[in-house]
mmCIF file with all atom_site columns, N, CA and C in Angstrom:
data_model
loop_
_atom_site.group_PDB
_atom_site.id
_atom_site.type_symbol
_atom_site.label_atom_id
_atom_site.label_alt_id
_atom_site.label_comp_id
_atom_site.label_asym_id
_atom_site.label_entity_id
_atom_site.label_seq_id
_atom_site.pdbx_PDB_ins_code
_atom_site.Cartn_x
_atom_site.Cartn_y
_atom_site.Cartn_z
_atom_site.occupancy
_atom_site.B_iso_or_equiv
_atom_site.pdbx_formal_charge
_atom_site.auth_seq_id
_atom_site.auth_comp_id
_atom_site.auth_asym_id
_atom_site.auth_atom_id
_atom_site.pdbx_PDB_model_num
ATOM 1   N N  . HIS H 1 1  ? 4.308   0.131   5.325   1.00 75.00 ? 1  HIS H N  1
ATOM 2   C CA . HIS H 1 1  ? 3.287   -0.408  4.570   1.00 75.00 ? 1  HIS H CA 1
ATOM 3   C C  . HIS H 1 1  ? 2.972   0.465   3.421   1.00 75.00 ? 1  HIS H C  1
ATOM 4   N N  . ARG H 1 2  ? 3.663   1.561   3.096   1.00 82.00 ? 2  ARG H N  1
ATOM 5   C CA . ARG H 1 2  ? 3.918   2.168   1.932   1.00 82.00 ? 2  ARG H CA 1
ATOM 6   C C  . ARG H 1 2  ? 4.605   1.330   0.628   1.00 82.00 ? 2  ARG H C  1
ATOM 7   N N  . PHE H 1 3  ? 5.687   0.487   1.530   1.00 89.00 ? 3  PHE H N  1
ATOM 8   C CA . PHE H 1 3  ? 6.054   -0.655  0.359   1.00 89.00 ? 3  PHE H CA 1
ATOM 9   C C  . PHE H 1 3  ? 5.216   -1.577  -0.042  1.00 89.00 ? 3  PHE H C  1
ATOM 10  N N  . ALA H 1 4  ? 4.211   -2.006  0.648   1.00 92.00 ? 4  ALA H N  1
ATOM 11  C CA . ALA H 1 4  ? 3.119   -3.004  0.346   1.00 92.00 ? 4  ALA H CA 1
ATOM 12  C C  . ALA H 1 4  ? 2.332   -2.534  -0.798  1.00 92.00 ? 4  ALA H C  1
ATOM 13  N N  . ILE H 1 5  ? 2.104   -1.348  -0.918  1.00 92.00 ? 5  ILE H N  1
ATOM 14  C CA . ILE H 1 5  ? 1.209   -0.474  -1.799  1.00 92.00 ? 5  ILE H CA 1
ATOM 15  C C  . ILE H 1 5  ? 2.343   -0.578  -3.474  1.00 92.00 ? 5  ILE H C  1
ATOM 16  N N  . PHE H 1 6  ? 3.168   -0.169  -2.959  1.00 93.00 ? 6  PHE H N  1
ATOM 17  C CA . PHE H 1 6  ? 4.075   -0.104  -4.365  1.00 93.00 ? 6  PHE H CA 1
ATOM 18  C C  . PHE H 1 6  ? 4.211   -2.044  -4.730  1.00 93.00 ? 6  PHE H C  1
ATOM 19  N N  . TYR H 1 7  ? 4.525   -2.587  -3.869  1.00 94.00 ? 7  TYR H N  1
ATOM 20  C CA . TYR H 1 7  ? 4.680   -4.029  -4.226  1.00 94.00 ? 7  TYR H CA 1
ATOM 21  C C  . TYR H 1 7  ? 3.566   -4.574  -5.048  1.00 94.00 ? 7  TYR H C  1
ATOM 22  N N  . VAL H 1 8  ? 2.434   -4.191  -4.423  1.00 94.00 ? 8  VAL H N  1
ATOM 23  C CA . VAL H 1 8  ? 0.770   -5.016  -5.243  1.00 94.00 ? 8  VAL H CA 1
ATOM 24  C C  . VAL H 1 8  ? 1.048   -4.230  -6.403  1.00 94.00 ? 8  VAL H C  1
ATOM 25  N N  . ILE H 1 9  ? 1.092   -2.674  -6.549  1.00 94.00 ? 9  ILE H N  1
ATOM 26  C CA . ILE H 1 9  ? 1.549   -2.121  -7.955  1.00 94.00 ? 9  ILE H CA 1
ATOM 27  C C  . ILE H 1 9  ? 2.318   -2.914  -8.577  1.00 94.00 ? 9  ILE H C  1
ATOM 28  N N  . TYR H 1 10 ? 3.538   -2.858  -8.425  1.00 95.00 ? 10 TYR H N  1
ATOM 29  C CA . TYR H 1 10 ? 4.447   -3.781  -9.140  1.00 95.00 ? 10 TYR H CA 1
ATOM 30  C C  . TYR H 1 10 ? 4.078   -4.929  -9.708  1.00 95.00 ? 10 TYR H C  1
ATOM 31  N N  . VAL H 1 11 ? 3.785   -5.707  -8.905  1.00 96.00 ? 11 VAL H N  1
ATOM 32  C CA . VAL H 1 11 ? 3.220   -7.064  -8.973  1.00 96.00 ? 11 VAL H CA 1
ATOM 33  C C  . VAL H 1 11 ? 1.796   -7.199  -10.279 1.00 96.00 ? 11 VAL H C  1
ATOM 34  N N  . THR H 1 12 ? 1.026   -6.116  -10.307 1.00 96.00 ? 12 THR H N  1
ATOM 35  C CA . THR H 1 12 ? -0.099  -6.009  -10.986 1.00 96.00 ? 12 THR H CA 1
ATOM 36  C C  . THR H 1 12 ? 0.342   -5.681  -12.350 1.00 96.00 ? 12 THR H C  1
ATOM 37  N N  . LEU H 1 13 ? 1.436   -4.673  -12.449 1.00 97.00 ? 13 LEU H N  1
ATOM 38  C CA . LEU H 1 13 ? 1.942   -4.344  -13.700 1.00 97.00 ? 13 LEU H CA 1
ATOM 39  C C  . LEU H 1 13 ? 2.684   -5.532  -14.182 1.00 97.00 ? 13 LEU H C  1
ATOM 40  N N  . ILE H 1 14 ? 3.456   -6.025  -13.503 1.00 97.00 ? 14 ILE H N  1
ATOM 41  C CA . ILE H 1 14 ? 4.224   -7.319  -14.152 1.00 97.00 ? 14 ILE H CA 1
ATOM 42  C C  . ILE H 1 14 ? 3.103   -8.342  -14.686 1.00 97.00 ? 14 ILE H C  1
ATOM 43  N N  . VAL H 1 15 ? 2.404   -8.672  -14.375 1.00 96.00 ? 15 VAL H N  1
ATOM 44  C CA . VAL H 1 15 ? 1.352   -9.630  -14.323 1.00 96.00 ? 15 VAL H CA 1
ATOM 45  C C  . VAL H 1 15 ? 0.488   -9.171  -15.522 1.00 96.00 ? 15 VAL H C  1
ATOM 46  N N  . PHE H 1 16 ? 0.106   -7.842  -15.646 1.00 96.00 ? 16 PHE H N  1
ATOM 47  C CA . PHE H 1 16 ? -0.357  -7.433  -16.912 1.00 96.00 ? 16 PHE H CA 1
ATOM 48  C C  . PHE H 1 16 ? 0.639   -7.444  -17.983 1.00 96.00 ? 16 PHE H C  1
ATOM 49  N N  . ALA H 1 17 ? 1.615   -7.056  -17.823 1.00 97.00 ? 17 ALA H N  1
ATOM 50  C CA . ALA H 1 17 ? 2.580   -7.247  -19.024 1.00 97.00 ? 17 ALA H CA 1
ATOM 51  C C  . ALA H 1 17 ? 2.751   -8.387  -19.529 1.00 97.00 ? 17 ALA H C  1
ATOM 52  N N  . VAL H 1 18 ? 2.980   -9.523  -18.743 1.00 96.00 ? 18 VAL H N  1
ATOM 53  C CA . VAL H 1 18 ? 2.922   -10.892 -18.907 1.00 96.00 ? 18 VAL H CA 1
ATOM 54  C C  . VAL H 1 18 ? 1.821   -11.467 -19.769 1.00 96.00 ? 18 VAL H C  1
ATOM 55  N N  . ILE H 1 19 ? 0.856   -11.098 -19.384 1.00 97.00 ? 19 ILE H N  1
ATOM 56  C CA . ILE H 1 19 ? -0.363  -11.408 -20.016 1.00 97.00 ? 19 ILE H CA 1
ATOM 57  C C  . ILE H 1 19 ? -0.761  -10.940 -21.398 1.00 97.00 ? 19 ILE H C  1
ATOM 58  N N  . ARG H 1 20 ? -0.187  -9.645  -21.411 1.00 97.00 ? 20 ARG H N  1
ATOM 59  C CA . ARG H 1 20 ? -0.035  -8.874  -22.789 1.00 97.00 ? 20 ARG H CA 1
ATOM 60  C C  . ARG H 1 20 ? 0.596   -9.795  -23.785 1.00 97.00 ? 20 ARG H C  1
ATOM 61  N N  . ILE H 1 21 ? 1.908   -10.215 -23.276 1.00 96.00 ? 21 ILE H N  1
ATOM 62  C CA . ILE H 1 21 ? 2.877   -10.491 -24.191 1.00 96.00 ? 21 ILE H CA 1
ATOM 63  C C  . ILE H 1 21 ? 2.333   -12.089 -24.647 1.00 96.00 ? 21 ILE H C  1
ATOM 64  N N  . ILE H 1 22 ? 1.781   -12.680 -23.786 1.00 96.00 ? 22 ILE H N  1
ATOM 65  C CA . ILE H 1 22 ? 1.120   -14.124 -23.859 1.00 96.00 ? 22 ILE H CA 1
ATOM 66  C C  . ILE H 1 22 ? 0.218   -13.823 -24.871 1.00 96.00 ? 22 ILE H C  1
ATOM 67  N N  . THR H 1 23 ? -0.720  -12.888 -24.782 1.00 96.00 ? 23 THR H N  1
ATOM 68  C CA . THR H 1 23 ? -1.914  -12.646 -25.822 1.00 96.00 ? 23 THR H CA 1
ATOM 69  C C  . THR H 1 23 ? -1.313  -12.336 -27.387 1.00 96.00 ? 23 THR H C  1
ATOM 70  N N  . ALA H 1 24 ? -0.267  -11.393 -27.478 1.00 95.00 ? 24 ALA H N  1
ATOM 71  C CA . ALA H 1 24 ? 0.533   -11.083 -28.481 1.00 95.00 ? 24 ALA H CA 1
ATOM 72  C C  . ALA H 1 24 ? 1.042   -12.476 -29.234 1.00 95.00 ? 24 ALA H C  1
ATOM 73  N N  . VAL H 1 25 ? 1.603   -13.241 -28.854 1.00 95.00 ? 25 VAL H N  1
ATOM 74  C CA . VAL H 1 25 ? 1.991   -14.327 -29.111 1.00 95.00 ? 25 VAL H CA 1
ATOM 75  C C  . VAL H 1 25 ? 1.249   -15.112 -29.541 1.00 95.00 ? 25 VAL H C  1
ATOM 76  N N  . PHE H 1 26 ? -0.024  -15.734 -28.614 1.00 94.00 ? 26 PHE H N  1
ATOM 77  C CA . PHE H 1 26 ? -1.217  -16.371 -29.278 1.00 94.00 ? 26 PHE H CA 1
ATOM 78  C C  . PHE H 1 26 ? -1.987  -15.500 -30.276 1.00 94.00 ? 26 PHE H C  1
ATOM 79  N N  . LEU H 1 27 ? -2.154  -14.578 -30.453 1.00 94.00 ? 27 LEU H N  1
ATOM 80  C CA . LEU H 1 27 ? -2.434  -13.637 -31.555 1.00 94.00 ? 27 LEU H CA 1
ATOM 81  C C  . LEU H 1 27 ? -2.076  -13.844 -33.142 1.00 94.00 ? 27 LEU H C  1
ATOM 82  N N  . ARG H 1 28 ? -0.190  -13.766 -33.095 1.00 93.00 ? 28 ARG H N  1
ATOM 83  C CA . ARG H 1 28 ? 0.358   -13.982 -33.915 1.00 93.00 ? 28 ARG H CA 1
ATOM 84  C C  . ARG H 1 28 ? 0.446   -15.258 -34.536 1.00 93.00 ? 28 ARG H C  1
ATOM 85  N N  . GLU H 1 29 ? 0.395   -16.129 -33.756 1.00 91.00 ? 29 GLU H N  1
ATOM 86  C CA . GLU H 1 29 ? 0.220   -17.787 -33.915 1.00 91.00 ? 29 GLU H CA 1
ATOM 87  C C  . GLU H 1 29 ? -1.035  -18.155 -34.630 1.00 91.00 ? 29 GLU H C  1
ATOM 88  N N  . THR H 1 30 ? -2.059  -17.545 -34.294 1.00 90.00 ? 30 THR H N  1
ATOM 89  C CA . THR H 1 30 ? -3.185  -17.581 -34.947 1.00 90.00 ? 30 THR H CA 1
ATOM 90  C C  . THR H 1 30 ? -3.742  -16.800 -35.935 1.00 90.00 ? 30 THR H C  1
ATOM 91  N N  . LEU H 1 31 ? -2.922  -15.854 -36.199 1.00 89.00 ? 31 LEU H N  1
ATOM 92  C CA . LEU H 1 31 ? -2.851  -14.813 -37.707 1.00 89.00 ? 31 LEU H CA 1
ATOM 93  C C  . LEU H 1 31 ? -2.133  -15.735 -38.475 1.00 89.00 ? 31 LEU H C  1
ATOM 94  N N  . GLU H 1 32 ? -0.877  -16.244 -38.208 1.00 87.00 ? 32 GLU H N  1
ATOM 95  C CA . GLU H 1 32 ? -0.202  -17.054 -39.316 1.00 87.00 ? 32 GLU H CA 1
ATOM 96  C C  . GLU H 1 32 ? -0.699  -18.189 -39.588 1.00 87.00 ? 32 GLU H C  1
ATOM 97  N N  . ALA H 1 33 ? -1.867  -18.818 -38.650 1.00 85.00 ? 33 ALA H N  1
ATOM 98  C CA . ALA H 1 33 ? -2.479  -20.113 -39.052 1.00 85.00 ? 33 ALA H CA 1
ATOM 99  C C  . ALA H 1 33 ? -3.318  -19.598 -40.004 1.00 85.00 ? 33 ALA H C  1
ATOM 100 N N  . ALA H 1 34 ? -4.220  -18.544 -39.851 1.00 82.00 ? 34 ALA H N  1
ATOM 101 C CA . ALA H 1 34 ? -5.434  -18.155 -40.617 1.00 82.00 ? 34 ALA H CA 1
ATOM 102 C C  . ALA H 1 34 ? -4.422  -17.834 -41.972 1.00 82.00 ? 34 ALA H C  1
ATOM 103 N N  . ASN H 1 35 ? -3.550  -17.274 -42.180 1.00 80.00 ? 35 ASN H N  1
ATOM 104 C CA . ASN H 1 35 ? -2.807  -16.952 -43.577 1.00 80.00 ? 35 ASN H CA 1
ATOM 105 C C  . ASN H 1 35 ? -2.522  -17.965 -44.076 1.00 80.00 ? 35 ASN H C  1
ATOM 106 N N  . ASN H 1 36 ? -2.209  -19.070 -43.725 1.00 80.00 ? 36 ASN H N  1
ATOM 107 C CA . ASN H 1 36 ? -1.688  -20.445 -44.404 1.00 80.00 ? 36 ASN H CA 1
ATOM 108 C C  . ASN H 1 36 ? -3.194  -21.123 -44.943 1.00 80.00 ? 36 ASN H C  1
ATOM 109 N N  . ASP H 1 37 ? -4.146  -20.926 -44.086 1.00 82.00 ? 37 ASP H N  1
ATOM 110 C CA . ASP H 1 37 ? -5.327  -21.731 -44.296 1.00 82.00 ? 37 ASP H CA 1
ATOM 111 C C  . ASP H 1 37 ? -5.782  -20.855 -45.726 1.00 82.00 ? 37 ASP H C  1
ATOM 112 N N  . ALA H 1 38 ? -5.665  -19.620 -46.021 1.00 81.00 ? 38 ALA H N  1
ATOM 113 C CA . ALA H 1 38 ? -6.179  -18.802 -47.092 1.00 81.00 ? 38 ALA H CA 1
ATOM 114 C C  . ALA H 1 38 ? -4.848  -19.198 -47.889 1.00 81.00 ? 38 ALA H C  1
ATOM 115 N N  . GLU H 1 39 ? -3.810  -19.336 -47.960 1.00 83.00 ? 39 GLU H N  1
ATOM 116 C CA . GLU H 1 39 ? -3.033  -19.613 -49.015 1.00 83.00 ? 39 GLU H CA 1
ATOM 117 C C  . GLU H 1 39 ? -3.327  -21.178 -49.642 1.00 83.00 ? 39 GLU H C  1
ATOM 118 N N  . MET H 1 40 ? -3.332  -22.108 -48.716 1.00 86.00 ? 40 MET H N  1
ATOM 119 C CA . MET H 1 40 ? -3.915  -23.391 -48.791 1.00 86.00 ? 40 MET H CA 1
ATOM 120 C C  . MET H 1 40 ? -5.431  -23.408 -49.937 1.00 86.00 ? 40 MET H C  1
ATOM 121 N N  . ILE H 1 41 ? -6.380  -22.577 -49.788 1.00 89.00 ? 41 ILE H N  1
ATOM 122 C CA . ILE H 1 41 ? -7.596  -22.445 -50.075 1.00 89.00 ? 41 ILE H CA 1
ATOM 123 C C  . ILE H 1 41 ? -6.927  -21.913 -51.794 1.00 89.00 ? 41 ILE H C  1
ATOM 124 N N  . VAL H 1 42 ? -6.296  -20.806 -51.754 1.00 89.00 ? 42 VAL H N  1
ATOM 125 C CA . VAL H 1 42 ? -5.928  -20.221 -53.266 1.00 89.00 ? 42 VAL H CA 1
ATOM 126 C C  . VAL H 1 42 ? -5.206  -21.583 -53.897 1.00 89.00 ? 42 VAL H C  1
ATOM 127 N N  . GLN H 1 43 ? -4.151  -22.041 -53.385 1.00 90.00 ? 43 GLN H N  1
ATOM 128 C CA . GLN H 1 43 ? -3.706  -23.208 -54.511 1.00 90.00 ? 43 GLN H CA 1
ATOM 129 C C  . GLN H 1 43 ? -4.506  -24.105 -54.737 1.00 90.00 ? 43 GLN H C  1
ATOM 130 N N  . GLU H 1 44 ? -5.473  -24.686 -53.688 1.00 91.00 ? 44 GLU H N  1
ATOM 131 C CA . GLU H 1 44 ? -6.682  -25.824 -53.836 1.00 91.00 ? 44 GLU H CA 1
ATOM 132 C C  . GLU H 1 44 ? -7.434  -25.239 -55.326 1.00 91.00 ? 44 GLU H C  1
ATOM 133 N N  . ARG H 1 45 ? -7.568  -23.967 -55.314 1.00 94.00 ? 45 ARG H N  1
ATOM 134 C CA . ARG H 1 45 ? -8.719  -23.365 -56.224 1.00 94.00 ? 45 ARG H CA 1
ATOM 135 C C  . ARG H 1 45 ? -7.977  -23.419 -57.762 1.00 94.00 ? 45 ARG H C  1
ATOM 136 N N  . LEU H 1 46 ? -6.654  -22.773 -57.629 1.00 95.00 ? 46 LEU H N  1
ATOM 137 C CA . LEU H 1 46 ? -5.873  -23.013 -58.846 1.00 95.00 ? 46 LEU H CA 1
ATOM 138 C C  . LEU H 1 46 ? -5.375  -24.620 -59.359 1.00 95.00 ? 46 LEU H C  1
ATOM 139 N N  . LEU H 1 47 ? -5.356  -25.303 -58.612 1.00 96.00 ? 47 LEU H N  1
ATOM 140 C CA . LEU H 1 47 ? -5.307  -26.625 -58.860 1.00 96.00 ? 47 LEU H CA 1
ATOM 141 C C  . LEU H 1 47 ? -6.633  -27.254 -59.478 1.00 96.00 ? 47 LEU H C  1
ATOM 142 N N  . GLN H 1 48 ? -7.727  -26.974 -59.124 1.00 96.00 ? 48 GLN H N  1
ATOM 143 C CA . GLN H 1 48 ? -8.886  -27.366 -59.305 1.00 96.00 ? 48 GLN H CA 1
ATOM 144 C C  . GLN H 1 48 ? -9.438  -26.448 -60.962 1.00 96.00 ? 48 GLN H C  1
ATOM 145 N N  . ASN H 1 49 ? -8.842  -25.187 -61.054 1.00 96.00 ? 49 ASN H N  1
ATOM 146 C CA . ASN H 1 49 ? -8.871  -24.772 -62.325 1.00 96.00 ? 49 ASN H CA 1
ATOM 147 C C  . ASN H 1 49 ? -8.287  -25.433 -63.594 1.00 96.00 ? 49 ASN H C  1
ATOM 148 N N  . ALA H 1 50 ? -7.142  -25.911 -62.870 1.00 96.00 ? 50 ALA H N  1
ATOM 149 C CA . ALA H 1 50 ? -6.030  -26.307 -63.751 1.00 96.00 ? 50 ALA H CA 1
ATOM 150 C C  . ALA H 1 50 ? -6.474  -27.484 -64.701 1.00 96.00 ? 50 ALA H C  1
ATOM 151 N N  . ARG H 1 51 ? -7.309  -28.509 -63.446 1.00 96.00 ? 51 ARG H N  1
ATOM 152 C CA . ARG H 1 51 ? -7.763  -29.657 -63.718 1.00 96.00 ? 51 ARG H CA 1
ATOM 153 C C  . ARG H 1 51 ? -8.938  -29.499 -64.600 1.00 96.00 ? 51 ARG H C  1
ATOM 154 N N  . TYR H 1 52 ? -9.602  -28.529 -64.732 1.00 96.00 ? 52 TYR H N  1
ATOM 155 C CA . TYR H 1 52 ? -10.622 -28.275 -65.372 1.00 96.00 ? 52 TYR H CA 1
ATOM 156 C C  . TYR H 1 52 ? -10.457 -27.660 -67.059 1.00 96.00 ? 52 TYR H C  1
ATOM 157 N N  . VAL H 1 53 ? -9.322  -27.105 -66.920 1.00 96.00 ? 53 VAL H N  1
ATOM 158 C CA . VAL H 1 53 ? -8.784  -26.675 -68.039 1.00 96.00 ? 53 VAL H CA 1
ATOM 159 C C  . VAL H 1 53 ? -8.537  -27.607 -68.951 1.00 96.00 ? 53 VAL H C  1
ATOM 160 N N  . LYS H 1 54 ? -7.758  -28.650 -68.237 1.00 95.00 ? 54 LYS H N  1
ATOM 161 C CA . LYS H 1 54 ? -7.254  -30.244 -69.133 1.00 95.00 ? 54 LYS H CA 1
ATOM 162 C C  . LYS H 1 54 ? -8.272  -31.073 -69.232 1.00 95.00 ? 54 LYS H C  1
ATOM 163 N N  . LYS H 1 55 ? -9.236  -30.826 -68.791 1.00 94.00 ? 55 LYS H N  1
ATOM 164 C CA . LYS H 1 55 ? -10.601 -31.804 -69.114 1.00 94.00 ? 55 LYS H CA 1
ATOM 165 C C  . LYS H 1 55 ? -11.296 -31.041 -70.583 1.00 94.00 ? 55 LYS H C  1
ATOM 166 N N  . LEU H 1 56 ? -11.310 -29.570 -70.300 1.00 91.00 ? 56 LEU H N  1
ATOM 167 C CA . LEU H 1 56 ? -11.787 -28.700 -71.308 1.00 91.00 ? 56 LEU H CA 1
ATOM 168 C C  . LEU H 1 56 ? -10.833 -29.084 -72.687 1.00 91.00 ? 56 LEU H C  1
ATOM 169 N N  . GLU H 1 57 ? -9.522  -29.190 -72.351 1.00 90.00 ? 57 GLU H N  1
ATOM 170 C CA . GLU H 1 57 ? -8.507  -29.519 -73.568 1.00 90.00 ? 57 GLU H CA 1
ATOM 171 C C  . GLU H 1 57 ? -8.877  -30.392 -74.098 1.00 90.00 ? 57 GLU H C  1
ATOM 172 N N  . GLY H 1 58 ? -9.045  -31.686 -73.193 1.00 89.00 ? 58 GLY H N  1
ATOM 173 C CA . GLY H 1 58 ? -9.240  -33.230 -73.960 1.00 89.00 ? 58 GLY H CA 1
ATOM 174 C C  . GLY H 1 58 ? -10.808 -33.202 -74.807 1.00 89.00 ? 58 GLY H C  1
ATOM 175 N N  . ILE H 1 59 ? -11.440 -32.541 -74.270 1.00 85.00 ? 59 ILE H N  1
ATOM 176 C CA . ILE H 1 59 ? -13.030 -32.357 -74.790 1.00 85.00 ? 59 ILE H CA 1
ATOM 177 C C  . ILE H 1 59 ? -12.584 -31.906 -76.296 1.00 85.00 ? 59 ILE H C  1
ATOM 178 N N  . PHE H 1 60 ? -12.128 -30.775 -76.350 1.00 84.00 ? 60 PHE H N  1
ATOM 179 C CA . PHE H 1 60 ? -12.087 -30.441 -77.748 1.00 84.00 ? 60 PHE H CA 1
ATOM 180 C C  . PHE H 1 60 ? -11.242 -30.724 -78.637 1.00 84.00 ? 60 PHE H C  1
ATOM 181 N N  . ALA H 1 61 ? -10.054 -31.501 -77.718 1.00 85.00 ? 61 ALA H N  1
ATOM 182 C CA . ALA H 1 61 ? -9.300  -32.087 -78.546 1.00 85.00 ? 61 ALA H CA 1
ATOM 183 C C  . ALA H 1 61 ? -9.894  -33.348 -79.305 1.00 85.00 ? 61 ALA H C  1
ATOM 184 N N  . ALA H 1 62 ? -10.642 -33.782 -78.592 1.00 83.00 ? 62 ALA H N  1
ATOM 185 C CA . ALA H 1 62 ? -11.540 -35.224 -79.263 1.00 83.00 ? 62 ALA H CA 1
ATOM 186 C C  . ALA H 1 62 ? -12.375 -34.793 -80.312 1.00 83.00 ? 62 ALA H C  1
ATOM 187 N N  . MET H 1 63 ? -12.828 -33.315 -80.148 1.00 82.00 ? 63 MET H N  1
ATOM 188 C CA . MET H 1 63 ? -14.064 -32.943 -80.825 1.00 82.00 ? 63 MET H CA 1
ATOM 189 C C  . MET H 1 63 ? -13.006 -32.314 -82.425 1.00 82.00 ? 63 MET H C  1
ATOM 190 N N  . ASP H 1 64 ? -11.824 -32.211 -82.202 1.00 82.00 ? 64 ASP H N  1
ATOM 191 C CA . ASP H 1 64 ? -11.352 -32.034 -83.574 1.00 82.00 ? 64 ASP H CA 1
ATOM 192 C C  . ASP H 1 64 ? -11.097 -33.109 -84.512 1.00 82.00 ? 64 ASP H C  1
ATOM 193 N N  . GLU H 1 65 ? -11.602 -33.339 -85.318 1.00 80.00 ? 65 GLU H N  1
ATOM 194 C CA . GLU H 1 65 ? -11.361 -34.617 -85.934 1.00 80.00 ? 65 GLU H CA 1
ATOM 195 C C  . GLU H 1 65 ? -10.079 -34.402 -87.011 1.00 80.00 ? 65 GLU H C  1
ATOM 196 N N  . SER H 1 66 ? -9.959  -33.098 -87.456 1.00 81.00 ? 66 SER H N  1
ATOM 197 C CA . SER H 1 66 ? -8.763  -32.630 -88.690 1.00 81.00 ? 66 SER H CA 1
ATOM 198 C C  . SER H 1 66 ? -7.559  -32.935 -87.517 1.00 81.00 ? 66 SER H C  1
ATOM 199 N N  . GLY H 1 67 ? -7.490  -32.638 -86.162 1.00 80.00 ? 67 GLY H N  1
ATOM 200 C CA . GLY H 1 67 ? -6.198  -32.863 -85.840 1.00 80.00 ? 67 GLY H CA 1
ATOM 201 C C  . GLY H 1 67 ? -5.398  -31.385 -85.940 1.00 80.00 ? 67 GLY H C  1
ATOM 202 N N  . ASP H 1 68 ? -5.793  -30.448 -86.441 1.00 84.00 ? 68 ASP H N  1
ATOM 203 C CA . ASP H 1 68 ? -4.913  -29.174 -86.616 1.00 84.00 ? 68 ASP H CA 1
ATOM 204 C C  . ASP H 1 68 ? -5.108  -28.272 -85.476 1.00 84.00 ? 68 ASP H C  1
ATOM 205 N N  . GLY H 1 69 ? -5.646  -28.448 -84.192 1.00 81.00 ? 69 GLY H N  1
ATOM 206 C CA . GLY H 1 69 ? -5.858  -27.639 -83.395 1.00 81.00 ? 69 GLY H CA 1
ATOM 207 C C  . GLY H 1 69 ? -6.745  -26.846 -83.178 1.00 81.00 ? 69 GLY H C  1
ATOM 208 N N  . LEU H 1 70 ? -7.603  -26.941 -84.313 1.00 83.00 ? 70 LEU H N  1
ATOM 209 C CA . LEU H 1 70 ? -8.501  -25.837 -84.534 1.00 83.00 ? 70 LEU H CA 1
ATOM 210 C C  . LEU H 1 70 ? -10.051 -26.488 -84.445 1.00 83.00 ? 70 LEU H C  1
ATOM 211 N N  . LEU H 1 71 ? -10.946 -26.071 -83.930 1.00 82.00 ? 71 LEU H N  1
ATOM 212 C CA . LEU H 1 71 ? -12.285 -26.373 -84.093 1.00 82.00 ? 71 LEU H CA 1
ATOM 213 C C  . LEU H 1 71 ? -13.533 -25.603 -85.312 1.00 82.00 ? 71 LEU H C  1
ATOM 214 N N  . THR H 1 72 ? -13.272 -26.365 -86.155 1.00 83.00 ? 72 THR H N  1
ATOM 215 C CA . THR H 1 72 ? -14.135 -25.494 -87.333 1.00 83.00 ? 72 THR H CA 1
ATOM 216 C C  . THR H 1 72 ? -15.640 -25.666 -86.846 1.00 83.00 ? 72 THR H C  1
ATOM 217 N N  . GLU H 1 73 ? -16.183 -24.803 -87.931 1.00 85.00 ? 73 GLU H N  1
ATOM 218 C CA . GLU H 1 73 ? -17.953 -24.441 -87.500 1.00 85.00 ? 73 GLU H CA 1
ATOM 219 C C  . GLU H 1 73 ? -18.522 -26.011 -88.152 1.00 85.00 ? 73 GLU H C  1
ATOM 220 N N  . ASP H 1 74 ? -18.004 -26.535 -89.101 1.00 83.00 ? 74 ASP H N  1
ATOM 221 C CA . ASP H 1 74 ? -18.319 -27.866 -89.960 1.00 83.00 ? 74 ASP H CA 1
ATOM 222 C C  . ASP H 1 74 ? -18.142 -28.860 -88.817 1.00 83.00 ? 74 ASP H C  1
ATOM 223 N N  . GLU H 1 75 ? -16.984 -29.133 -88.144 1.00 81.00 ? 75 GLU H N  1
ATOM 224 C CA . GLU H 1 75 ? -16.885 -30.023 -87.126 1.00 81.00 ? 75 GLU H CA 1
ATOM 225 C C  . GLU H 1 75 ? -17.770 -30.201 -85.759 1.00 81.00 ? 75 GLU H C  1
ATOM 226 N N  . MET H 1 76 ? -17.944 -28.508 -85.773 1.00 82.00 ? 76 MET H N  1
ATOM 227 C CA . MET H 1 76 ? -19.021 -28.866 -84.583 1.00 82.00 ? 76 MET H CA 1
ATOM 228 C C  . MET H 1 76 ? -20.344 -28.724 -84.698 1.00 82.00 ? 76 MET H C  1
ATOM 229 N N  . THR H 1 77 ? -20.819 -28.573 -85.942 1.00 83.00 ? 77 THR H N  1
ATOM 230 C CA . THR H 1 77 ? -21.970 -28.904 -86.473 1.00 83.00 ? 77 THR H CA 1
ATOM 231 C C  . THR H 1 77 ? -22.194 -30.303 -86.589 1.00 83.00 ? 77 THR H C  1
ATOM 232 N N  . GLN H 1 78 ? -21.328 -31.130 -87.101 1.00 82.00 ? 78 GLN H N  1
ATOM 233 C CA . GLN H 1 78 ? -21.349 -32.814 -87.170 1.00 82.00 ? 78 GLN H CA 1
ATOM 234 C C  . GLN H 1 78 ? -21.177 -33.275 -85.725 1.00 82.00 ? 78 GLN H C  1
ATOM 235 N N  . LEU H 1 79 ? -20.675 -32.646 -84.990 1.00 79.00 ? 79 LEU H N  1
ATOM 236 C CA . LEU H 1 79 ? -21.099 -33.085 -83.562 1.00 79.00 ? 79 LEU H CA 1
ATOM 237 C C  . LEU H 1 79 ? -22.107 -32.790 -82.769 1.00 79.00 ? 79 LEU H C  1
ATOM 238 N N  . LEU H 1 80 ? -22.748 -31.846 -83.093 1.00 81.00 ? 80 LEU H N  1
ATOM 239 C CA . LEU H 1 80 ? -23.895 -31.161 -82.131 1.00 81.00 ? 80 LEU H CA 1
ATOM 240 C C  . LEU H 1 80 ? -25.067 -32.167 -82.950 1.00 81.00 ? 80 LEU H C  1
ATOM 241 N N  . GLN H 1 81 ? -24.893 -32.506 -84.074 1.00 78.00 ? 81 GLN H N  1
ATOM 242 C CA . GLN H 1 81 ? -26.311 -33.330 -84.839 1.00 78.00 ? 81 GLN H CA 1
ATOM 243 C C  . GLN H 1 81 ? -26.538 -34.558 -84.360 1.00 78.00 ? 81 GLN H C  1
#
């Protein structure tokens, strides 16, 4: 009868330990997936910003009639009229 009590306690502890290990593995995988998602969001934002900068550079290059890389007040005034 005494051995049955120890056996039940032993099995309970082993099951508890296995459940904790499974939970830890699942949690680690979940956190890695979330971290990868955050990295992808940052990369996508950087790519969008780069596209926006390219478009703005194109607009200002088209506005620069002299082709010197500078947008003067006169060029800006002519375009806005």
